[in-house]
Short mmCIF file of C-alpha atoms and ligand atoms in Angstrom, two decimals:
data_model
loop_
_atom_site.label_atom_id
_atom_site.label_comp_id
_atom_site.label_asym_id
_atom_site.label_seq_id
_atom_site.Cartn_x
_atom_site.Cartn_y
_atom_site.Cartn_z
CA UNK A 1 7.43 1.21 -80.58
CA UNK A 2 6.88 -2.19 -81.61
CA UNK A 3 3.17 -4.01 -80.37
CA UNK A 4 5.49 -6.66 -78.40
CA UNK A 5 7.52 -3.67 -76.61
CA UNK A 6 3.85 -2.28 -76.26
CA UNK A 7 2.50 -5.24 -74.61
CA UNK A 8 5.23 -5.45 -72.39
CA UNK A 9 4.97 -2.25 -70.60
CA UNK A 10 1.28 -2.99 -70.14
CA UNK A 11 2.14 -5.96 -68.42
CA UNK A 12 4.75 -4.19 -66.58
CA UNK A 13 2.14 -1.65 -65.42
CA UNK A 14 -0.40 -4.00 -64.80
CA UNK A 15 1.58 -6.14 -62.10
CA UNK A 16 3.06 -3.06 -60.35
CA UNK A 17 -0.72 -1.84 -59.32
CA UNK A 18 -1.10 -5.86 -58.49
CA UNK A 19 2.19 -5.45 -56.23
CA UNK A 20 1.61 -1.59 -54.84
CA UNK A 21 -1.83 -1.15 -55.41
CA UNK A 22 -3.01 2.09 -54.80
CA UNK A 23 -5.13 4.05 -52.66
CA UNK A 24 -5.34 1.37 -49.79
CA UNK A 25 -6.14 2.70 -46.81
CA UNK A 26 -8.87 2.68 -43.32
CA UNK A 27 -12.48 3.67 -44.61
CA UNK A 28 -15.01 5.18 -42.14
CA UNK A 29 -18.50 5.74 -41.66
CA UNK A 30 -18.30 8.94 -44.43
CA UNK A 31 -17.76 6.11 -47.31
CA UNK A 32 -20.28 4.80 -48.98
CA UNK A 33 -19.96 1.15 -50.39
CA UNK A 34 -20.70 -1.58 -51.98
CA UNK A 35 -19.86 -5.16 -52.27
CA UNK A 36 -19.90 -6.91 -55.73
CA UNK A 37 -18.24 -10.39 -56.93
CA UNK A 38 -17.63 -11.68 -60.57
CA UNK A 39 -18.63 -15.29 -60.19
CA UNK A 40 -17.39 -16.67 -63.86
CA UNK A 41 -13.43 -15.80 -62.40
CA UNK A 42 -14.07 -15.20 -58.40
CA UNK A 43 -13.24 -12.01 -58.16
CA UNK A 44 -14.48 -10.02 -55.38
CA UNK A 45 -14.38 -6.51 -54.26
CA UNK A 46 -16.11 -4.02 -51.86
CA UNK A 47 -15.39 -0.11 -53.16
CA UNK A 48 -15.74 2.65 -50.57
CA UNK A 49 -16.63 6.03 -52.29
CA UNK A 50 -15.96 9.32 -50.22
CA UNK A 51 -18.24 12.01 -52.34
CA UNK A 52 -18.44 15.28 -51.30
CA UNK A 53 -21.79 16.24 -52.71
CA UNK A 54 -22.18 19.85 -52.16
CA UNK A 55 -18.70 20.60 -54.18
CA UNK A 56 -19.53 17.53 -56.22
CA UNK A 57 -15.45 15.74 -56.36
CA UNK A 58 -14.63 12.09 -55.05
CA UNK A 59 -12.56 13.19 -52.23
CA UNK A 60 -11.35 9.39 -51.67
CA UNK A 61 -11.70 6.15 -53.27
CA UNK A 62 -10.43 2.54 -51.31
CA UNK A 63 -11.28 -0.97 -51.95
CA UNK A 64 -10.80 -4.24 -50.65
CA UNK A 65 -10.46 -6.97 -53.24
CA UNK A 66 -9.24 -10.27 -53.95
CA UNK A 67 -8.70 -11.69 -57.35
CA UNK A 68 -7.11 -11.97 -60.36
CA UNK A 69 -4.51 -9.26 -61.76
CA UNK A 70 -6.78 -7.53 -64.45
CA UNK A 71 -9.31 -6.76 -61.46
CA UNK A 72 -6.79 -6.18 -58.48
CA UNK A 73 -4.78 -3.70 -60.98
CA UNK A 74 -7.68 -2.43 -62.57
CA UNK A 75 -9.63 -1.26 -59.19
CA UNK A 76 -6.20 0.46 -58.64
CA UNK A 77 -5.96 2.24 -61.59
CA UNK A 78 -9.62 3.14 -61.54
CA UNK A 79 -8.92 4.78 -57.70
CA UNK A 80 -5.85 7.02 -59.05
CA UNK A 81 -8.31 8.19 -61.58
CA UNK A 82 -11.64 9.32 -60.17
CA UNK A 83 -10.01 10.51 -56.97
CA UNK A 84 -10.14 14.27 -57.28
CA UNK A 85 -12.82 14.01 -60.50
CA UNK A 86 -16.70 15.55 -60.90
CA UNK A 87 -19.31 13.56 -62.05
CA UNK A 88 -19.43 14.23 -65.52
CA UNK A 89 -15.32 13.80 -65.64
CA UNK A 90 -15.81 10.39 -64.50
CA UNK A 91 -18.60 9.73 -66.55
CA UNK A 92 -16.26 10.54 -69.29
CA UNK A 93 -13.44 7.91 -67.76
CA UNK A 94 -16.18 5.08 -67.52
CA UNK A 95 -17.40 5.61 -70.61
CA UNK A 96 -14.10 5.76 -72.44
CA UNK A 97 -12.92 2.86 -70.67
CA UNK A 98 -15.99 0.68 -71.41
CA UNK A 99 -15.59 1.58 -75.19
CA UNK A 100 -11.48 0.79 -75.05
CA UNK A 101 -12.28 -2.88 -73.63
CA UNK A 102 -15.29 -3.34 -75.55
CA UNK A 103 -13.58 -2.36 -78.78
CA UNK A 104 -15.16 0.61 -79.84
CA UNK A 105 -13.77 4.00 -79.90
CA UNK A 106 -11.97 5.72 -76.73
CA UNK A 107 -10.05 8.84 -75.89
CA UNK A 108 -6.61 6.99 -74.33
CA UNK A 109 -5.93 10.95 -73.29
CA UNK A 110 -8.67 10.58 -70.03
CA UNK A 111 -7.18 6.90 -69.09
CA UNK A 112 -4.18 7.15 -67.58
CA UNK A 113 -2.65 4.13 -66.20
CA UNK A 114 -6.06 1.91 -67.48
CA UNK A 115 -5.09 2.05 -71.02
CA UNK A 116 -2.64 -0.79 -70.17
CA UNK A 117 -6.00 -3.00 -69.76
CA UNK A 118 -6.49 -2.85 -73.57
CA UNK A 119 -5.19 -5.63 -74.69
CA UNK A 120 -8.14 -7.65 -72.68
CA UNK A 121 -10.20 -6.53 -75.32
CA UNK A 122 -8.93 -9.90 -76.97
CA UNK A 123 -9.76 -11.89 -74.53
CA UNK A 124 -13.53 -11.11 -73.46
CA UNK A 125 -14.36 -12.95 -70.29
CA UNK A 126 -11.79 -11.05 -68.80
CA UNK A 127 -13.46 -7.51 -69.76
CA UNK A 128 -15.97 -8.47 -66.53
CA UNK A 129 -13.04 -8.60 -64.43
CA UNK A 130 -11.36 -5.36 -65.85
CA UNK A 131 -14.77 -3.84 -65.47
CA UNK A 132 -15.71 -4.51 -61.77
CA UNK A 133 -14.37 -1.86 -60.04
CA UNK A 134 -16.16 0.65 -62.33
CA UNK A 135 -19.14 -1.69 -62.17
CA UNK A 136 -19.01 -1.10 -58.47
CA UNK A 137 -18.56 2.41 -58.40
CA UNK A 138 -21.63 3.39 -60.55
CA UNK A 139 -23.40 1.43 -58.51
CA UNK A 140 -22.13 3.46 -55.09
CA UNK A 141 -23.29 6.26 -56.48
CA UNK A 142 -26.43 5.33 -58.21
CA UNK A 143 -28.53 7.73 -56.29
CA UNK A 144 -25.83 10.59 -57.00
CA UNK A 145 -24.63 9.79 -59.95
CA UNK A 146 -26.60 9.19 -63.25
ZN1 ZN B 201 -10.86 -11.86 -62.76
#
């Protein structure tokens, strides 16, 4: 596969979680969330984290955001892959996915969808917007979640 085909299906992936993003649904008081914005592009997003402590899984993930495509798709991506996880799986996603659009080393194996975000990597003011969601849901789960 060449890097252009490559860079096309990214894209392709990219604006089908900006068209059908996932996970969208009605909240209630059982969420717990958080609002956050990324001034330098506008994005904006409040993440509501269902957590079922004593089993210790996400049980549900939904979102409300407005902003560019790289955040829109990547909250979406991010929701169809902590839904279902533990705490140190997802710890393992974050992490991996901070490395892969920071540059360094990443296991594309725990990324799903999100490894059509890499090419960002080039372009580094938009790694805050690809990073928001997960920025967001650390900080849901701060007091859970270390
Ligand atoms: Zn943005």
């Amino acid at each position: 596969m060449s890097y252009f085909d490559e860079e096309q299906i990214h894209r392709e992936i990219i604006m089908d979680h900006v068209k059908n993003p996932r996970n969208i649904k009605k909240s209630n008081d059982d969420y717990k969330s958080t609002y956050l914005k990324n001034p330098s592009c506008g994005d904006e997003l409040t993440l509501y984290v269902l957590y079922d402590e004593e089993n210790d899984i996400v049980k549900d993930i939904t979102y409300k955001v407005s902003g560019c495509s790289i955040c829109c798709s990547s909250v979406s991506m991010m929701s169809e892959l902590l839904i279902g996880k533990n705490k140190n799986q997802i710890k393992a996603i974050i992490d991996n996915f901070n490395n892969m659009v920071t540059g360094s080393d990443y296991n594309q194996e725990l990324l799903g969808d999100a490894i059509s975000l890499k090419g960002i990597v080039i372009v580094p003011p938009r790694i805050k917007c690809a990073t928001l969601g997960y920025k967001a849901f650390v900080e849901v789960m701060s007091d859970k979640c270390e």
